[in-house]
Amino acid sequence: MKILVVDDDMLIRKVVAQYFSKREFLVMTSDNGEDALELFYNAEEKFDAIITDIMMPKMNGIEFTKKVKALNTNIPVIAMTAGDIEKIADQAYLFESIFSKPVELAKLLELVLQKIEEGRKGKGKDEG
């Protein structure tokens, strides 16, 4: 399984990437939405899921996710934020879930696996 982890905090990016790598995920990372979008566009193999921060330089997680969903409405995107979740409530529809930082990695893994499995069974969101 292949995931993209996007966060401007190097430590969070590294911890999440290592956690998933140890569980046999192929993990690619980016520190901002703009570069992550380029990775998404140019990936030889499609990503099974994306984990993204909300507040980032160049392009935030909301704009990044809107652009990703315009291309692939079925890809699960899970958000992480150190900010107030209520402030982004009107954009919550973009994400399968929104986690407050610090994120409990076991719960994040469980959700990622669940959403990937749902997508493979065709139970995810319909194509746009």
Protein backbone atom coordinates (compact mmCIF):
# COMPACT_ATOMS: atom_id res chain seq x y z
CA MET A 1 0.00 0.00 0.00
CA LYS A 2 1.22 3.46 -0.86
CA ILE A 3 0.49 6.61 1.13
CA LEU A 4 1.45 10.27 0.94
CA VAL A 5 2.20 12.11 4.19
CA VAL A 6 2.12 15.91 3.99
CA ASP A 7 3.15 18.07 6.95
CA ASP A 8 5.42 21.08 7.31
CA ASP A 9 6.62 19.81 10.71
CA MET A 10 9.60 17.60 9.94
CA LEU A 11 9.33 15.62 13.18
CA ILE A 12 5.65 14.76 12.66
CA ARG A 13 6.29 13.88 9.02
CA LYS A 14 9.17 11.61 10.00
CA VAL A 15 7.35 9.88 12.88
CA VAL A 16 4.22 9.18 10.80
CA ALA A 17 6.28 8.00 7.81
CA GLN A 18 8.40 5.66 9.95
CA TYR A 19 5.34 4.25 11.72
CA PHE A 20 3.67 3.36 8.42
CA SER A 21 6.91 2.18 6.78
CA LYS A 22 7.44 -0.32 9.59
CA ARG A 23 4.00 -1.70 8.73
CA GLU A 24 5.04 -2.32 5.12
CA PHE A 25 3.55 0.81 3.57
CA LEU A 26 5.41 2.59 0.81
CA VAL A 27 5.48 6.16 2.14
CA MET A 28 6.25 9.36 0.27
CA THR A 29 6.42 12.68 2.10
CA SER A 30 6.20 16.38 1.41
CA ASP A 31 6.42 19.48 3.57
CA ASN A 32 3.75 21.51 1.74
CA GLY A 33 0.64 21.08 -0.36
CA GLU A 34 2.15 22.47 -3.55
CA ASP A 35 5.01 19.95 -3.67
CA ALA A 36 2.68 17.17 -2.51
CA LEU A 37 0.34 17.91 -5.41
CA GLU A 38 3.25 17.52 -7.81
CA LEU A 39 4.10 14.15 -6.21
CA PHE A 40 0.45 13.14 -6.54
CA TYR A 41 0.28 14.15 -10.23
CA ASN A 42 3.56 12.46 -11.14
CA ALA A 43 3.26 9.24 -9.14
CA GLU A 44 3.86 6.17 -11.28
CA GLU A 45 1.78 4.11 -8.86
CA LYS A 46 -1.41 5.61 -7.41
CA PHE A 47 -1.57 6.45 -3.74
CA ASP A 48 -3.98 4.41 -1.63
CA ALA A 49 -4.44 7.19 0.93
CA ILE A 50 -3.19 10.64 1.93
CA ILE A 51 -2.51 12.01 5.40
CA THR A 52 -2.17 15.79 5.41
CA ASP A 53 -1.70 18.66 7.80
CA ILE A 54 -4.11 21.58 7.41
CA MET A 55 -1.87 24.59 8.06
CA MET A 56 1.17 24.57 5.75
CA PRO A 57 3.16 27.02 3.63
CA LYS A 58 2.70 27.41 -0.16
CA MET A 59 -0.61 25.51 -0.25
CA ASN A 60 -2.61 24.49 2.81
CA GLY A 61 -4.16 21.06 3.32
CA ILE A 62 -7.65 22.23 2.36
CA GLU A 63 -6.59 23.61 -1.04
CA PHE A 64 -4.36 20.57 -1.62
CA THR A 65 -7.24 18.19 -0.85
CA LYS A 66 -9.66 20.07 -3.12
CA LYS A 67 -7.22 19.68 -6.02
CA VAL A 68 -6.62 15.99 -5.25
CA LYS A 69 -10.36 15.26 -4.98
CA ALA A 70 -10.95 17.01 -8.32
CA LEU A 71 -8.80 14.27 -9.88
CA ASN A 72 -9.74 11.31 -7.69
CA THR A 73 -12.84 11.58 -5.54
CA ASN A 74 -12.32 8.08 -4.10
CA ILE A 75 -8.92 8.59 -2.50
CA PRO A 76 -9.17 8.71 1.29
CA VAL A 77 -7.67 11.91 2.70
CA ILE A 78 -7.18 12.17 6.45
CA ALA A 79 -6.33 15.52 8.01
CA MET A 80 -4.22 16.38 11.05
CA THR A 81 -4.22 19.77 12.71
CA ALA A 82 -2.79 21.49 15.75
CA GLY A 83 -5.42 24.18 15.26
CA ASP A 84 -9.05 24.39 16.24
CA ILE A 85 -11.05 21.79 14.29
CA GLU A 86 -14.17 23.98 14.61
CA LYS A 87 -12.49 26.63 12.44
CA ILE A 88 -12.40 24.21 9.50
CA ALA A 89 -15.77 22.55 10.13
CA ASP A 90 -17.20 23.93 6.87
CA GLN A 91 -14.45 22.06 4.97
CA ALA A 92 -14.73 18.79 6.92
CA TYR A 93 -16.59 17.13 4.03
CA LEU A 94 -13.27 16.93 2.15
CA PHE A 95 -11.75 14.53 4.67
CA GLU A 96 -12.53 11.02 5.84
CA SER A 97 -11.51 12.18 9.30
CA ILE A 98 -9.74 15.05 11.05
CA PHE A 99 -7.33 14.26 13.88
CA SER A 100 -6.09 16.76 16.45
CA LYS A 101 -2.35 16.76 17.03
CA PRO A 102 -0.70 14.96 18.65
CA VAL A 103 -2.16 12.09 16.63
CA GLU A 104 -2.57 8.64 18.12
CA LEU A 105 -0.73 6.63 15.45
CA ALA A 106 -2.52 3.32 16.10
CA LYS A 107 -5.91 5.00 15.50
CA LEU A 108 -4.56 6.72 12.39
CA LEU A 109 -3.31 3.39 11.04
CA GLU A 110 -6.62 1.70 11.80
CA LEU A 111 -8.55 4.39 9.93
CA VAL A 112 -6.18 4.35 6.94
CA LEU A 113 -6.49 0.57 6.63
CA GLN A 114 -10.28 0.74 6.96
CA LYS A 115 -10.63 3.43 4.28
CA ILE A 116 -8.29 1.65 1.87
CA GLU A 117 -10.24 -1.57 2.33
CA GLU A 118 -13.57 0.23 1.79
CA GLY A 119 -12.19 1.75 -1.39
CA ARG A 120 -11.11 -1.64 -2.68
CA LYS A 121 -14.55 -3.08 -1.99
CA GLY A 122 -16.18 -0.15 -3.75
CA LYS A 123 -17.85 1.12 -0.59
CA GLY A 124 -16.04 4.45 -0.71
CA LYS A 125 -17.40 7.66 -2.17
CA ASP A 126 -18.65 7.47 -5.76
CA GLU A 127 -16.54 8.82 -8.62
CA GLY A 128 -17.28 12.48 -9.27
